[in-house]
mmCIF file of C-alpha atoms in Angstrom:
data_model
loop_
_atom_site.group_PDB
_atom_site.id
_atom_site.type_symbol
_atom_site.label_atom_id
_atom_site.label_comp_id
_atom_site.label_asym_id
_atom_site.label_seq_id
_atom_site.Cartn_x
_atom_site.Cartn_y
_atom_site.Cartn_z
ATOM 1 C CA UNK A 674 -9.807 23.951 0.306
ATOM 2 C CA UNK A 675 -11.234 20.785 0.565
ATOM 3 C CA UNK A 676 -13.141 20.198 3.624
ATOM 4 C CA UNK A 677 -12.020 16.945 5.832
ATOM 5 C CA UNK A 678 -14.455 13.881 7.688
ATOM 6 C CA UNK A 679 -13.010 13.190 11.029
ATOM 7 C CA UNK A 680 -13.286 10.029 12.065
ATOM 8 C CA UNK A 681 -11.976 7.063 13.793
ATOM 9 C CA UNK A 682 -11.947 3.839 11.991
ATOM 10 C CA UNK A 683 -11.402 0.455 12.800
ATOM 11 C CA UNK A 684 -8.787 -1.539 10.649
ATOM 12 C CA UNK A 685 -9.063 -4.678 12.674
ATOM 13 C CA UNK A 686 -8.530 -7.267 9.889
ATOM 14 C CA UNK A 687 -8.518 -4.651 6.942
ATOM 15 C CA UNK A 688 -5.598 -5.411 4.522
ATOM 16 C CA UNK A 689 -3.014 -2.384 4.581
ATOM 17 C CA UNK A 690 -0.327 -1.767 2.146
ATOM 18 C CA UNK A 691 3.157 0.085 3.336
ATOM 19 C CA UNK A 692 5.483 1.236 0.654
ATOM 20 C CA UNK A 693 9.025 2.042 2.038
ATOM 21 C CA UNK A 694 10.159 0.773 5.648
ATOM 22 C CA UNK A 695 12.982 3.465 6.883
ATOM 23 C CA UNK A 696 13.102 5.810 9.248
ATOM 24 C CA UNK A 697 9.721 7.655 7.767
ATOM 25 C CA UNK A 698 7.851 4.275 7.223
ATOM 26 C CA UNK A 699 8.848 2.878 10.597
ATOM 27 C CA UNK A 700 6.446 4.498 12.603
ATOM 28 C CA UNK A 701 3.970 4.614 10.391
ATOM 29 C CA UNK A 702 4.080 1.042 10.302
ATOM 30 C CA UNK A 703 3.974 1.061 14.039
ATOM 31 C CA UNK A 704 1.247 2.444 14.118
ATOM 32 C CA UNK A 705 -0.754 0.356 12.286
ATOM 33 C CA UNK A 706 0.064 -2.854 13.825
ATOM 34 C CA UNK A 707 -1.906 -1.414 16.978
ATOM 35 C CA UNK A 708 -4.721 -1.482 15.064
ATOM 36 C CA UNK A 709 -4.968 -5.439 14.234
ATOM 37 C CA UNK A 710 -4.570 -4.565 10.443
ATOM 38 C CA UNK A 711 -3.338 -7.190 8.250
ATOM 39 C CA UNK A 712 -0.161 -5.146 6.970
ATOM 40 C CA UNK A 713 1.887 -6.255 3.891
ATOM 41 C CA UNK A 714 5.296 -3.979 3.569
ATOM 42 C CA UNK A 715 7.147 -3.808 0.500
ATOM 43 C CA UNK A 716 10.512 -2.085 0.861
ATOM 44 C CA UNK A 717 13.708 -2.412 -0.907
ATOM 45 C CA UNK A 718 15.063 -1.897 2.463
ATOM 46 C CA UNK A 719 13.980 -2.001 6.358
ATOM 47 C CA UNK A 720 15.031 -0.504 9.514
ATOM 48 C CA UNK A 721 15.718 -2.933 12.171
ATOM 49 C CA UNK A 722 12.628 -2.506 14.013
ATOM 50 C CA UNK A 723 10.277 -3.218 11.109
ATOM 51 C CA UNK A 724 12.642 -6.529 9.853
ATOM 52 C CA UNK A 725 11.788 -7.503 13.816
ATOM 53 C CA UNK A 726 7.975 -6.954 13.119
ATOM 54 C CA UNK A 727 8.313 -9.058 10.458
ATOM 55 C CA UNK A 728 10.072 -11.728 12.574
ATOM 56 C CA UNK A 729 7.703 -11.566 14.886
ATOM 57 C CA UNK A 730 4.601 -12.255 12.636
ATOM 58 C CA UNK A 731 2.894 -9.127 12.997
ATOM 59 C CA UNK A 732 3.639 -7.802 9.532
ATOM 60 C CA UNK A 733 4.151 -9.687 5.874
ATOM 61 C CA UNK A 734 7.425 -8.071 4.694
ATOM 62 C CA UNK A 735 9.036 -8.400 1.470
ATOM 63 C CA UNK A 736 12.315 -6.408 0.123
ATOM 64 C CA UNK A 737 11.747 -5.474 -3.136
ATOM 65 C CA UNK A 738 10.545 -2.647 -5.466
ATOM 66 C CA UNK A 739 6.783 -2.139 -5.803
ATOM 67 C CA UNK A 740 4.603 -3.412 -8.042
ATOM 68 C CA UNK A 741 1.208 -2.203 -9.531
ATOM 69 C CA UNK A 742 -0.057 -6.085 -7.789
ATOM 70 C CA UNK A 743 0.721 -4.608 -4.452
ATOM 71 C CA UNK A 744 -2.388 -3.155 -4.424
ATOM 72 C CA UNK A 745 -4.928 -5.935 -5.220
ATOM 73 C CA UNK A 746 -7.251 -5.777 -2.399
ATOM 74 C CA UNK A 747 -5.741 -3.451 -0.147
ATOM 75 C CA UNK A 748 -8.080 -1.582 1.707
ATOM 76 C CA UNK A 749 -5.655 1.007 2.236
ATOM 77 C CA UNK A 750 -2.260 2.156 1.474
ATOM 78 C CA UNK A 751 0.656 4.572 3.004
ATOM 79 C CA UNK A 752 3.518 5.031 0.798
ATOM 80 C CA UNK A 753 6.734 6.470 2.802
ATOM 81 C CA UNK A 754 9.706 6.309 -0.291
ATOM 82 C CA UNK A 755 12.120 9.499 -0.900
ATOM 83 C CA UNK A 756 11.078 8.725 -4.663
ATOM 84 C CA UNK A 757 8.673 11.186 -5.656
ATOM 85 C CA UNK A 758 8.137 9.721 -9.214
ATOM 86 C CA UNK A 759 7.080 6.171 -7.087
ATOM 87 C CA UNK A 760 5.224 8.227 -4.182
ATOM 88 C CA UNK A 761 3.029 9.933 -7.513
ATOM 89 C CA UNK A 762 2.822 6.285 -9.138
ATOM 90 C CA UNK A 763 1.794 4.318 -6.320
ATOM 91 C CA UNK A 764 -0.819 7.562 -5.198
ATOM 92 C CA UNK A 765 -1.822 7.107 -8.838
ATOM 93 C CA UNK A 766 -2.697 3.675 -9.233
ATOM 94 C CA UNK A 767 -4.190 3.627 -5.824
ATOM 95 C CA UNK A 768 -6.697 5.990 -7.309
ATOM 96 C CA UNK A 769 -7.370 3.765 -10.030
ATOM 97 C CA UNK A 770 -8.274 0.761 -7.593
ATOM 98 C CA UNK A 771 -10.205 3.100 -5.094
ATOM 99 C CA UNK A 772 -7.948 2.645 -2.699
ATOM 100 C CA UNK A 773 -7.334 5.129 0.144
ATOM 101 C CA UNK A 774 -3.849 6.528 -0.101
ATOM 102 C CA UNK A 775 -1.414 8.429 1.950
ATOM 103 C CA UNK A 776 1.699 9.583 1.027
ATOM 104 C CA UNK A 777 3.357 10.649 3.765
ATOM 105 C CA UNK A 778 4.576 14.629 4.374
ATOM 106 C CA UNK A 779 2.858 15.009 0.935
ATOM 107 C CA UNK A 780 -0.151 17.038 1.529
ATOM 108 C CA UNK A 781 -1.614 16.839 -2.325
ATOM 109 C CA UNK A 782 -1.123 12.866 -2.592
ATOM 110 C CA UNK A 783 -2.954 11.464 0.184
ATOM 111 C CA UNK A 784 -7.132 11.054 0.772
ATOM 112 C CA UNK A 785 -6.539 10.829 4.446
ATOM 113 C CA UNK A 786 -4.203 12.531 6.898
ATOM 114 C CA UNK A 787 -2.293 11.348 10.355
ATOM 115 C CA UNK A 788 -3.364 13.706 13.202
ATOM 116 C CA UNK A 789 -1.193 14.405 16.035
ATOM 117 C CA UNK A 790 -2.910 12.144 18.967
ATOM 118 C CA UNK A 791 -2.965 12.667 22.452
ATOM 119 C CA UNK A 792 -3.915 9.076 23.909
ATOM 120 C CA UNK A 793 -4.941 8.030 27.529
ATOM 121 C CA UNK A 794 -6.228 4.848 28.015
ATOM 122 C CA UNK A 795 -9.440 4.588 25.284
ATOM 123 C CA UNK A 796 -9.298 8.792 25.651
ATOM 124 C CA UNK A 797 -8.107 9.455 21.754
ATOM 125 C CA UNK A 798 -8.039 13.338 20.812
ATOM 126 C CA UNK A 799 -6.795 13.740 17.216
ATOM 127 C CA UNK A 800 -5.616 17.391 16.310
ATOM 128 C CA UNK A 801 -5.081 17.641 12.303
ATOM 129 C CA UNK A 802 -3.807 20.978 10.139
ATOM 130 C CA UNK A 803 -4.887 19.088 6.992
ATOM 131 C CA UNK A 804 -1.385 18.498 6.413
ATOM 132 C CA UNK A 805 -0.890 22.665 6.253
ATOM 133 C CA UNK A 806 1.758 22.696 9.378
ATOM 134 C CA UNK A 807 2.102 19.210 11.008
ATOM 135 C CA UNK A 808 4.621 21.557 13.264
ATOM 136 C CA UNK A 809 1.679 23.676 15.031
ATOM 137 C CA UNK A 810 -0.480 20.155 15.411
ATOM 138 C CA UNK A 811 2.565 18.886 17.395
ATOM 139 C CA UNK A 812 2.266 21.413 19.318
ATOM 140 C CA UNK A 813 -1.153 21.975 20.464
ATOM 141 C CA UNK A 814 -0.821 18.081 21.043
ATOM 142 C CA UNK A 815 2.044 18.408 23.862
ATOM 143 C CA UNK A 816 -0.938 21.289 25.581
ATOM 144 C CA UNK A 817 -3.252 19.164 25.512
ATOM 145 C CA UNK A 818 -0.821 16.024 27.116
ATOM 146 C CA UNK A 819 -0.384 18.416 29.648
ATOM 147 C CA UNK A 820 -3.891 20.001 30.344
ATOM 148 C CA UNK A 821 -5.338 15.853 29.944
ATOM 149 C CA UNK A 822 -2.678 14.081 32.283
ATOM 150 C CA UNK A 823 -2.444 10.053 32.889
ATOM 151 C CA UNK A 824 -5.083 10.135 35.334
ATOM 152 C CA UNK A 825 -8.226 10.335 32.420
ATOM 153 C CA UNK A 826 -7.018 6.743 31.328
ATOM 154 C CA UNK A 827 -8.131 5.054 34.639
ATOM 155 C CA UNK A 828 -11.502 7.306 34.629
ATOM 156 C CA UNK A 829 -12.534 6.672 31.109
ATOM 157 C CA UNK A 830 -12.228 2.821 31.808
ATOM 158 C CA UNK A 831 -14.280 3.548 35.175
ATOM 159 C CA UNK A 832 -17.362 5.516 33.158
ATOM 160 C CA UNK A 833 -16.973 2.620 30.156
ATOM 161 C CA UNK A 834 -17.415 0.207 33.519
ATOM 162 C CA UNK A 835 -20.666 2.637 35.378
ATOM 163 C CA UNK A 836 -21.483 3.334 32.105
ATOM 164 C CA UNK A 837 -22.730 -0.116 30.891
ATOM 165 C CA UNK A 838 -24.320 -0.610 34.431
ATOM 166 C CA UNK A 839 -26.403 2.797 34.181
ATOM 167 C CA UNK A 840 -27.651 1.573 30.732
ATOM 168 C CA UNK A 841 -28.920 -2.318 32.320
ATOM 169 C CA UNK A 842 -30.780 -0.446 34.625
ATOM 170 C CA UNK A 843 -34.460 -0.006 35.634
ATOM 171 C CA UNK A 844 -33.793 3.694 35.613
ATOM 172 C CA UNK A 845 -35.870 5.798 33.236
ATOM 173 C CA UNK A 846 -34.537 7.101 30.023
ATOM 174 C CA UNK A 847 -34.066 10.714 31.634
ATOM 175 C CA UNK A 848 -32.675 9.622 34.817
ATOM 176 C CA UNK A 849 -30.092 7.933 32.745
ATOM 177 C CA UNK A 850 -28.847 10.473 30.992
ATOM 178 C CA UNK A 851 -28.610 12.911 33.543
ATOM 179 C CA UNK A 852 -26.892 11.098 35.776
ATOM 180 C CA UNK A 853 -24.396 9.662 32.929
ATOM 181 C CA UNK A 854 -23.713 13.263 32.050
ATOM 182 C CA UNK A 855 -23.180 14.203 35.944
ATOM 183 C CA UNK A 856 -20.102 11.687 35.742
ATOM 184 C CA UNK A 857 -18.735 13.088 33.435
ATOM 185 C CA UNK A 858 -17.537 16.314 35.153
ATOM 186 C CA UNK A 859 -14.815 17.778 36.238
ATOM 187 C CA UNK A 860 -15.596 17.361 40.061
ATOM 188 C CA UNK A 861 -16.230 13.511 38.918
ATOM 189 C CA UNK A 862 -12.973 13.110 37.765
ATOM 190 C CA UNK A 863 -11.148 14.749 40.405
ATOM 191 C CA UNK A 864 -12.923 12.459 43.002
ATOM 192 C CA UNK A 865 -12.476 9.653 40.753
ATOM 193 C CA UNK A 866 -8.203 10.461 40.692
ATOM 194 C CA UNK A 867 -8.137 11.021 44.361
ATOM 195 C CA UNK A 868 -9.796 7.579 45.034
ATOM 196 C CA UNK A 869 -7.087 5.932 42.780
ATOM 197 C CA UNK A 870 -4.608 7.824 44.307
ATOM 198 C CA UNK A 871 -5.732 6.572 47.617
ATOM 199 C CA UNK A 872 -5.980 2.867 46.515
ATOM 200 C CA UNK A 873 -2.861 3.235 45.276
ATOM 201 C CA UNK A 874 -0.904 4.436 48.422
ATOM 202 C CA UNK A 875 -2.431 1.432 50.657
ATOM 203 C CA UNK A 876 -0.747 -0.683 48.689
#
């Protein structure tokens, strides 16, 4: 078994390739436009949604069948097609060009995998299975929306905010991490939920 590097990575500009726009491709592509990517699709056909991306400007979308071209300069590529002959060709020459591939539900053809995500605000926890049951990462992902409710969105932005101010202080090194580390407790964020809570009401 191949051990995995998690990471989060910024795709802000990067050039993405998406093979297949249906109901598998869809989200995928979704999800990709959040991150700024420059995203080309090729598709011989598209769900509404991603034809309305497309309208829109946010992705470069062009019905027809792949070619090997597609590739040129891609930074990365997710290929979401019911053909497994193209899924193994495109994974193939992605290899060839170094380029990271994913092929979607297909453990064995991709270099990367989609964790489940619980997201709250700039709070991201990724759960993954390497792609051996997507089913029990759903899962442990709907706990964890549960156990880490709405409320961690507002205080993450707050200790981003108290954060940078504790850093541009005269405080010594030590001081500074103690007290960084003292905000972020549980006690911190309870007080921290009540007092939006409160704001909240008087208004």
């Amino acid at each position: 078994m191949t051990n995995l590097f998690p990471m989060f990575m910024k795709l802000s500009g990067k050039r993405c390739l998406v093979v297949g726009a249906g109901k598998v491709g869809e989200p995928k592509i979704g999800g990709l436009i959040d991150t700024g990517a420059c995203i080309h699709v090729v598709a011989i056909a598209a769900s509404d949604q991603v034809r309305d991306w497309a309208d829109a400007g946010k992705i470069d979308l062009e019905l027809r069948a792949f070619s090997s071209s597609d590739l040129d300069g891609m930074f990365l590529a997710v290929v979401a097609t019911a053909s497994r002959s193209l899924n193994e060709r495109v994974y193939r020459e992605a290899q060839e060009r170094g380029v990271l591939c994913n092929v979607v539900d297909v453990p064995d053809l991709c270099d990367f995998f989609y964790p489940a995500i619980v997201r709250r605000g700039d709070l991201q926890i990724a759960i993954s299975t390497a792609g051996q049951s997507p089913s029990l990462a759903q899962k442990l992902r709907q706990q964890l929306e549960r156990q880490f409710g709405d409320g961690y969105a507002a205080w993450v932005e707050q200790l981003g905010e108290t954060r940078r101010l504790v850093l541009a202080s005269d405080l010594d090194k030590e001081t500074k991490w103690e007290l960084l580390h003292s905000l972020a407790s549980r006690e911190a964020f309870e007080a921290a939920l009540a007092k939006i809570s409160e704001l909240s009401a008087t208004r």
